[in-house]
């Protein structure tokens, strides 16, 4: 019963995370060469004092940043509609996650159809002066996601986040 609830909950988390809207502009829909599209270049984080980071909105109104995940740099899209951080398999490998030992047991329905996902815990997620340990994430197939979405499993660990004057303010 608990396993079914966990699988259902994981499915709901991913469904909410990958619904059309902000996330679908970042998702890889139908590449002609079966290679995931590259996400927009992240703008450098600006420091807002000792505990804060400012991310300027892209031309499309999205907030991209260069994060350090488990000691490795990775560009990501901040998505308040995503329940957890979502990464694709290739990104997981680059971040040092052993994908061979992952259990892709959660079947979730996304805008791109039903997919399998694996739950992981990232040791450390950083941007600028902000660092958070033990952050929940989901690993998805490369064809379902073209990079990294930074969701609420990271944002909820901050003391605050807000959008003001075209910038996302993150405070630890």
Coordinates of C-alpha atoms in Angstrom, one line a residue:
X1 CA 0.0 0.0 0.0
X2 CA 2.8 2.4 0.9
X3 CA 4.7 1.5 -2.2
X4 CA 1.6 2.2 -4.4
X5 CA 1.1 5.5 -2.6
X6 CA 4.8 6.5 -3.2
X7 CA 4.6 5.5 -6.9
X8 CA 1.3 7.4 -7.3
X9 CA 2.7 10.4 -5.4
X10 CA 5.9 10.4 -7.6
X11 CA 3.7 10.2 -10.6
X12 CA 1.6 13.2 -9.5
X13 CA 4.8 15.1 -8.7
X14 CA 6.2 14.6 -12.2
X15 CA 2.9 15.2 -13.9
X16 CA 2.6 18.5 -12.1
X17 CA 6.2 19.3 -12.9
X18 CA 6.0 18.5 -16.6
X19 CA 2.6 19.9 -17.5
X20 CA 2.4 22.3 -20.5
X21 CA 3.3 25.9 -19.7
X22 CA 6.6 27.1 -18.4
X23 CA 8.3 23.7 -18.4
X24 CA 7.2 22.6 -21.9
X25 CA 9.1 25.5 -23.5
X26 CA 12.2 23.8 -21.9
X27 CA 11.2 20.2 -22.7
X28 CA 12.5 18.5 -25.8
X29 CA 9.4 17.7 -27.9
X30 CA 10.5 16.3 -31.3
X31 CA 14.1 16.7 -32.3
X32 CA 14.9 15.8 -35.9
X33 CA 18.2 14.2 -35.0
X34 CA 17.1 12.4 -31.7
X35 CA 19.4 14.7 -29.8
X36 CA 17.9 16.7 -26.9
X37 CA 17.7 20.4 -27.6
X38 CA 20.2 22.6 -25.6
X39 CA 18.6 24.9 -23.0
X40 CA 19.1 28.6 -23.3
X41 CA 22.4 29.9 -22.0
X42 CA 22.2 30.8 -18.3
X43 CA 23.0 34.3 -17.3
X44 CA 25.4 34.7 -14.4
X45 CA 23.9 35.0 -11.0
X46 CA 24.3 38.4 -9.4
X47 CA 24.9 38.4 -5.7
X48 CA 22.4 40.2 -3.5
X49 CA 24.4 40.4 -0.3
X50 CA 25.8 37.6 1.8
X51 CA 22.8 35.3 1.6
X52 CA 21.2 36.2 -1.7
X53 CA 21.3 35.6 -5.4
X54 CA 19.5 37.5 -8.2
X55 CA 18.7 35.9 -11.6
X56 CA 17.6 38.2 -14.4
X57 CA 14.7 37.0 -16.5
X58 CA 15.6 35.9 -20.1
X59 CA 13.9 37.5 -23.1
X60 CA 11.2 34.9 -22.7
X61 CA 10.6 35.7 -19.1
X62 CA 12.3 32.5 -17.7
X63 CA 14.9 32.4 -15.0
X64 CA 18.0 30.4 -15.9
X65 CA 21.0 30.0 -13.7
X66 CA 24.3 28.1 -13.5
X67 CA 24.0 25.8 -10.5
X68 CA 26.7 23.6 -8.9
X69 CA 25.3 20.1 -8.4
X70 CA 27.5 17.7 -6.4
X71 CA 30.5 19.9 -7.2
X72 CA 29.8 20.1 -11.0
X73 CA 28.4 23.1 -13.0
X74 CA 25.0 22.7 -14.6
X75 CA 22.7 25.2 -16.2
X76 CA 19.1 25.0 -15.1
X77 CA 15.7 26.6 -15.5
X78 CA 14.1 27.6 -12.2
X79 CA 10.5 26.4 -12.3
X80 CA 8.2 27.1 -9.4
X81 CA 5.7 24.7 -11.0
X82 CA 8.1 21.8 -10.7
X83 CA 7.8 19.9 -7.4
X84 CA 11.3 18.6 -7.5
X85 CA 14.5 19.1 -9.4
X86 CA 14.3 17.2 -12.7
X87 CA 17.3 16.1 -14.7
X88 CA 17.8 13.8 -17.7
X89 CA 20.0 10.7 -17.7
X90 CA 22.9 12.4 -19.5
X91 CA 22.9 15.2 -17.0
X92 CA 22.8 12.7 -14.1
X93 CA 25.9 11.0 -15.5
X94 CA 27.7 14.3 -15.9
X95 CA 26.8 15.0 -12.2
X96 CA 28.4 11.8 -11.1
X97 CA 25.2 9.9 -10.5
X98 CA 25.5 6.2 -11.3
X99 CA 22.5 5.7 -13.6
X100 CA 23.0 1.9 -13.7
X101 CA 21.9 1.5 -10.1
X102 CA 18.8 3.8 -10.5
X103 CA 15.3 2.3 -10.2
X104 CA 13.2 3.7 -13.0
X105 CA 10.0 2.4 -11.3
X106 CA 7.8 5.5 -11.2
X107 CA 5.6 5.6 -14.3
X108 CA 4.4 9.2 -14.9
X109 CA 2.3 10.8 -17.6
X110 CA 3.7 14.0 -19.1
X111 CA 2.9 16.3 -22.0
X112 CA 5.2 13.9 -24.0
X113 CA 3.4 10.8 -22.9
X114 CA 4.1 8.1 -20.2
X115 CA 7.7 7.9 -19.0
X116 CA 9.6 6.1 -16.3
X117 CA 11.5 8.1 -13.7
X118 CA 13.9 7.4 -10.9
X119 CA 14.1 9.3 -7.5
X120 CA 17.5 10.4 -6.3
X121 CA 18.9 12.7 -3.6
X122 CA 21.5 15.3 -4.7
X123 CA 24.2 15.8 -2.1
X124 CA 24.6 19.5 -2.6
X125 CA 22.9 22.1 -4.8
X126 CA 24.5 25.6 -5.0
X127 CA 24.0 28.8 -6.8
X128 CA 26.2 31.8 -5.9
X129 CA 26.4 32.0 -2.1
X130 CA 23.5 29.7 -1.6
X131 CA 24.1 26.0 -0.8
X132 CA 21.5 23.3 0.1
X133 CA 22.3 19.7 1.0
X134 CA 20.3 16.5 0.4
X135 CA 17.9 17.8 -2.3
X136 CA 15.3 15.5 -3.8
X137 CA 15.4 15.1 -7.6
X138 CA 14.0 12.9 -10.3
X139 CA 15.9 11.4 -13.3
X140 CA 14.0 11.2 -16.6
X141 CA 14.9 9.8 -20.0
X142 CA 16.9 12.2 -22.3
X143 CA 14.1 12.4 -24.8
X144 CA 11.7 13.7 -22.1
X145 CA 13.8 16.5 -20.8
X146 CA 16.7 18.4 -22.3
X147 CA 18.5 19.5 -19.2
X148 CA 17.6 20.5 -15.7
X149 CA 14.5 22.0 -14.1
X150 CA 15.1 23.4 -10.6
X151 CA 11.9 23.0 -8.7
X152 CA 10.4 23.3 -5.3
X153 CA 12.6 20.6 -3.6
X154 CA 15.3 23.3 -3.8
X155 CA 13.3 26.5 -3.6
X156 CA 11.4 25.4 -0.4
X157 CA 14.7 25.0 1.4
X158 CA 15.4 28.7 0.9
X159 CA 14.2 31.4 3.4
X160 CA 12.6 33.2 0.5
X161 CA 12.3 33.5 -3.2
X162 CA 10.4 36.3 -5.1
X163 CA 10.1 37.9 -8.5
X164 CA 10.6 41.7 -8.5
X165 CA 11.5 44.1 -11.3
X166 CA 12.2 41.3 -13.8
X167 CA 14.5 39.4 -11.5
X168 CA 14.2 36.3 -9.3
X169 CA 15.5 36.9 -5.8
X170 CA 16.7 33.8 -4.0
X171 CA 17.6 34.2 -0.3
X172 CA 19.0 31.5 2.0

